[in-house]
Amino acid sequence: MIDRTKFGTFGGQYVPEVLMPALNELEEAYRQAMEDVDFQKEFDDLLRTYVGRPTPLSYAKRLSHSLGGAKIYLKREDLAHSGAHKINNALGQALLAKRMGKTRVIAETGAGQHGVATATAAALLGLECVIYMGEVDMERQKPNVLRMELLGAKVQPVSSGSKTLKDAINEAIRDWVTHVRHTHYLLGSALGPYPYPQIVRDFQSVIGREARQQILEREGKLPSAVIACVGGGSNAIGIFSAFLSDQTVRLIGVEAGGNGIESGYHAARFADPRKGRLGVLHGTMTYVLQDEDGQIAETHSISAGLDYPAVGPQHAYLRSIARAEYTFATDAEALQAFQVLAKSEGILAALESAHAIAEALKQAPSYPTDQVILVNLSGRGDKDLDTVMQVLSQTAVISKDGKKPDERS
Amino acid sequence: MNALELIQHTFQLTRATGRAALMPYFTIGYPDLPTSFEIVGKLAESGADLIELGIPFSDPLADGPTIQHSTQTALKNGVTLQTCLRFVQDLRQGGLTTPIFLMGYYNPIFNYGEERFVQAASESGVQGLIIPDLPPEEADELRQHCRKHHLALVHLIAPTTPVTRIQRIAALSQGFLYVVSVTGVTGARKSLPPHLFEFLHEVRQLTNIPLAVGFGVSTPEQAASLGQVVDGVIVGSALIEVVRQAEQPVQAAGTYLSQLRAALEDRVRE
């Protein structure tokens, strides 16, 4: 029997009983909304007239020429209102929340992009909004904290555990458990218990549908590869989803390599066989970074949005059937890609998205010049300027080997 | 007597004396391993009918600040799943006969290997398992292993659980049905939630399995009034709070438990 809550053996609903009825209610509300023409129309209208969709597809001409290989195209989710792809899902779920009669939305945020998107959607639709954010992340993504507050949301600092995204999700779930009757948990990535991974993917699938059509119009053919960064994996699954049945298109997800896999300071669930194993975190069965005893490992990434120990279950599934491949970029590689993109194309990418750019820099030279690589530029980098400035001032120059001076012997 | 029979027998005994069973929860390794060992012994001496022992987990998302603090401390003290199994083994070797339930989150158990864990738990002298993030839908395999090794797999219901679902879960739960009293996480509360007694009466009509109520129970008075309508009363966070604040934690735990037990006995059901 096929389990509707799973992708193969990944996914499911590993949650406290108090939440099971809420998940069933959400599943039913979502099913009805998908069949409701008015809901679809309202959502599509908002994406067009409020978010500014379709987002452009930019040809990165100077970058492509300098690499001397494939033509690199960027799907510009950084130009969506509020600065990242997160708004697509936030609006969809906020509409669902209203439909279910919930008056309050809560959300977790790492980089702050999902928090800003949720605060934005809540302001637009008149919902009370509380955002849980780890104290470490509040420090490194200050501008987004201010943004959320200006949008009328309450930002609740989380001081437990590693004080990052994982702990923000713990606290958001605890809030949800307590206020489930009138609160919708607006989960921001393609993870968590069913039906979240499916709902988030569907609301983000607009990225892939637009990009596929745009690239066909521009180039008259499909890309050879589609590259996206993977924290929980919502922007990646959003763009991959349109290409799943195009078997010639390589789908490449890029995890956060942090200080390098050997260092142990990373968030690459698939790349570290010592720590990355099948497990359960936040309601879903997937690859989880954990220690020998099954305790969840602390993670590290320069980008708060990728700094998370579990990966969305559909990514684990796509990897298990070899439909998608997963690699990683280190902090140093992402920083270098950030600078390269800024200088060659005039775009400040989010550090999350810079991981995808880093992989494009590696892949492009091995393709002929008539081939196309599509990169999901999932968000803009304004929020990261503090982090980038800090690192650059410490290291002055990022060397050609991509390592900071303190990493060299 | 196998584990299920032992649990059944315990509830029958308390029922026969007209009171509810007292079931304290305590975290293995809090405030440190030897002290927690002494505390558990003391709980049994001071009137615990069944004992729930917490396996620490890094991300206890159904727990409030008190139990979070205790499990984080236990992790810092180096407590692992293996430690917990040995802990029960040592209790049994010390002569403790009270039925023991291990309560822990799913990932460490899954990581250890479900069958390997169930077998080891059974051999260590554990009677049952309570896994708050494993709803019946995801528990098929574990249930089979538990059947094979005669361990009770206890399921939970919450105030949000619909009637038909309560019936389904009650039919699957073994040993007793864990009734979560609040829509919320664990933690002592000043008063019990307003509609709790209605809810408990409703559940009582739906099933014959023993009901034990937990989450948010802290005072002897609360325990006594709950004891009128259910078969077991679970006290966790309040006990840990007592231990946390006491200069002599073992004694304090014993005194607190005796008070709970006395309150349950004073209000013998008609």
Coordinates of C-alpha atoms in Angstrom, one line a residue, chain B residues 54-213:
Chain B
G54 CA 12.9 9.7 30.8
I55 CA 15.5 9.0 28.2
P56 CA 17.1 12.3 27.4
F57 CA 16.9 13.7 23.8
S58 CA 18.5 16.8 22.3
D59 CA 15.3 18.2 20.9
P60 CA 12.4 17.3 23.2
L61 CA 9.6 19.2 21.4
A62 CA 6.7 18.0 23.6
D63 CA 8.4 19.2 26.8
G64 CA 8.3 22.4 28.6
P65 CA 11.3 24.2 30.2
T66 CA 11.5 22.0 33.4
I67 CA 11.9 18.7 31.6
Q68 CA 14.0 20.3 28.9
H69 CA 16.4 21.5 31.6
S70 CA 16.5 18.0 33.2
T71 CA 17.2 16.2 29.9
Q72 CA 19.8 18.7 28.7
T73 CA 21.6 18.2 32.1
A74 CA 21.4 14.5 31.6
L75 CA 22.9 14.8 28.2
K76 CA 25.7 16.9 29.6
N77 CA 26.3 14.2 32.1
G78 CA 26.9 11.8 29.2
V79 CA 23.6 9.8 29.5
T80 CA 22.9 7.7 26.4
L81 CA 20.3 5.1 25.5
Q82 CA 22.7 2.4 26.6
T83 CA 23.1 4.2 30.0
C84 CA 19.3 4.1 30.4
L85 CA 19.1 0.4 29.7
R86 CA 21.8 -0.3 32.2
F87 CA 20.1 2.0 34.7
V88 CA 17.0 -0.2 34.7
Q89 CA 19.1 -3.3 34.8
D90 CA 20.8 -2.0 37.9
L91 CA 17.5 -1.0 39.5
R92 CA 16.2 -4.6 39.0
Q93 CA 19.4 -6.1 40.4
G94 CA 18.9 -3.9 43.4
G95 CA 15.6 -5.6 43.9
L96 CA 13.2 -2.9 42.6
T97 CA 10.0 -4.6 41.4
T98 CA 7.8 -1.6 40.4
P99 CA 6.8 -1.7 36.8
I100 CA 9.0 0.6 34.7
F101 CA 8.1 2.5 31.5
L102 CA 10.8 4.2 29.5
M103 CA 9.7 7.4 28.0
G104 CA 11.7 8.9 25.1
Y105 CA 11.7 10.4 21.7
Y106 CA 11.8 8.3 18.6
N107 CA 15.1 9.2 17.0
P108 CA 17.5 7.7 19.5
I109 CA 15.4 4.5 19.5
F110 CA 15.2 4.3 15.7
N111 CA 19.0 5.0 15.6
Y112 CA 19.7 2.2 18.1
G113 CA 17.5 -0.2 16.0
E114 CA 13.9 -0.7 17.0
E115 CA 14.0 -4.5 17.5
R116 CA 17.4 -4.4 19.2
F117 CA 16.1 -1.7 21.5
V118 CA 12.9 -3.5 22.4
Q119 CA 14.7 -6.7 23.1
A120 CA 17.4 -5.0 25.2
A121 CA 14.7 -3.0 27.1
S122 CA 12.8 -6.2 27.8
E123 CA 15.9 -8.0 29.0
S124 CA 16.8 -5.0 31.2
G125 CA 13.5 -5.3 33.1
V126 CA 11.4 -2.6 31.4
Q127 CA 7.7 -3.2 31.1
G128 CA 6.6 -0.6 28.7
L129 CA 7.5 2.2 26.3
I130 CA 6.0 5.7 25.9
I131 CA 7.2 7.6 22.8
P132 CA 5.5 11.0 22.6
D133 CA 6.4 11.7 18.9
L134 CA 5.4 8.3 17.6
P135 CA 1.6 8.3 16.8
P136 CA 0.0 4.9 16.2
E137 CA 0.2 5.5 12.4
E138 CA 4.0 5.3 12.5
A139 CA 4.3 2.6 15.2
D140 CA 3.4 -0.6 13.3
E141 CA 6.8 -2.0 13.3
L142 CA 7.6 -1.1 16.9
R143 CA 4.3 -2.6 18.0
Q144 CA 5.2 -5.9 16.4
H145 CA 8.6 -5.9 18.1
C146 CA 6.9 -5.0 21.4
R147 CA 4.4 -7.9 21.0
K148 CA 7.2 -10.3 20.3
H149 CA 9.2 -9.3 23.4
H150 CA 6.2 -8.7 25.7
L151 CA 6.6 -5.0 26.1
A152 CA 3.6 -2.6 26.4
L153 CA 3.6 0.1 23.8
V154 CA 1.6 2.9 25.4
H155 CA -0.1 5.5 23.1
L156 CA -1.2 9.0 24.0
I157 CA -4.4 10.9 23.4
A158 CA -4.8 14.7 23.8
P159 CA -7.8 17.0 24.3
T160 CA -7.8 17.6 20.6
T161 CA -8.1 14.0 19.7
P162 CA -11.6 13.3 18.1
V163 CA -13.8 10.5 19.5
T164 CA -13.3 8.0 16.7
R165 CA -9.6 8.4 16.9
I166 CA -9.7 8.0 20.7
Q167 CA -11.4 4.7 20.2
R168 CA -8.9 3.6 17.6
I169 CA -5.9 4.6 19.7
A170 CA -7.3 3.0 22.9
A171 CA -7.7 -0.2 21.1
L172 CA -4.0 -0.2 20.1
S173 CA -2.5 1.1 23.3
Q174 CA -1.2 -1.5 25.7
G175 CA -0.9 -1.4 29.5
F176 CA -2.8 1.8 29.8
L177 CA -3.8 4.8 27.7
Y178 CA -1.9 8.0 28.4
V179 CA -4.3 10.9 28.5
V180 CA -2.5 14.3 28.0
S181 CA -4.4 16.7 30.1
V182 CA -3.6 19.9 28.3
T183 CA -3.3 21.2 24.8
G184 CA 0.3 22.0 25.4
V185 CA 3.8 20.8 26.5
T186 CA 4.7 19.2 29.7
G187 CA 5.1 21.4 32.8
A188 CA 3.5 22.0 36.2
R189 CA 0.5 24.4 36.1
K190 CA -1.3 26.1 38.9
S191 CA -4.7 24.8 37.9
L192 CA -6.0 22.0 35.8
P193 CA -7.5 22.9 32.4
P194 CA -11.2 23.9 32.6
H195 CA -12.8 21.1 30.6
L196 CA -10.5 18.3 31.7
F197 CA -13.0 16.4 33.8
E198 CA -15.6 16.5 31.1
F199 CA -13.0 15.1 28.7
L200 CA -11.9 12.4 31.1
H201 CA -15.5 11.3 31.7
E202 CA -16.0 11.2 27.9
V203 CA -12.9 9.1 27.4
R204 CA -14.0 6.8 30.3
Q205 CA -17.1 6.0 28.3
L206 CA -15.2 5.1 25.2
T207 CA -12.8 2.4 26.5
N208 CA -12.1 0.0 29.3
I209 CA -8.3 0.2 29.2
P210 CA -6.8 1.9 32.3
L211 CA -6.5 5.6 31.9
A212 CA -3.5 7.5 33.3
V213 CA -3.5 11.3 33.1

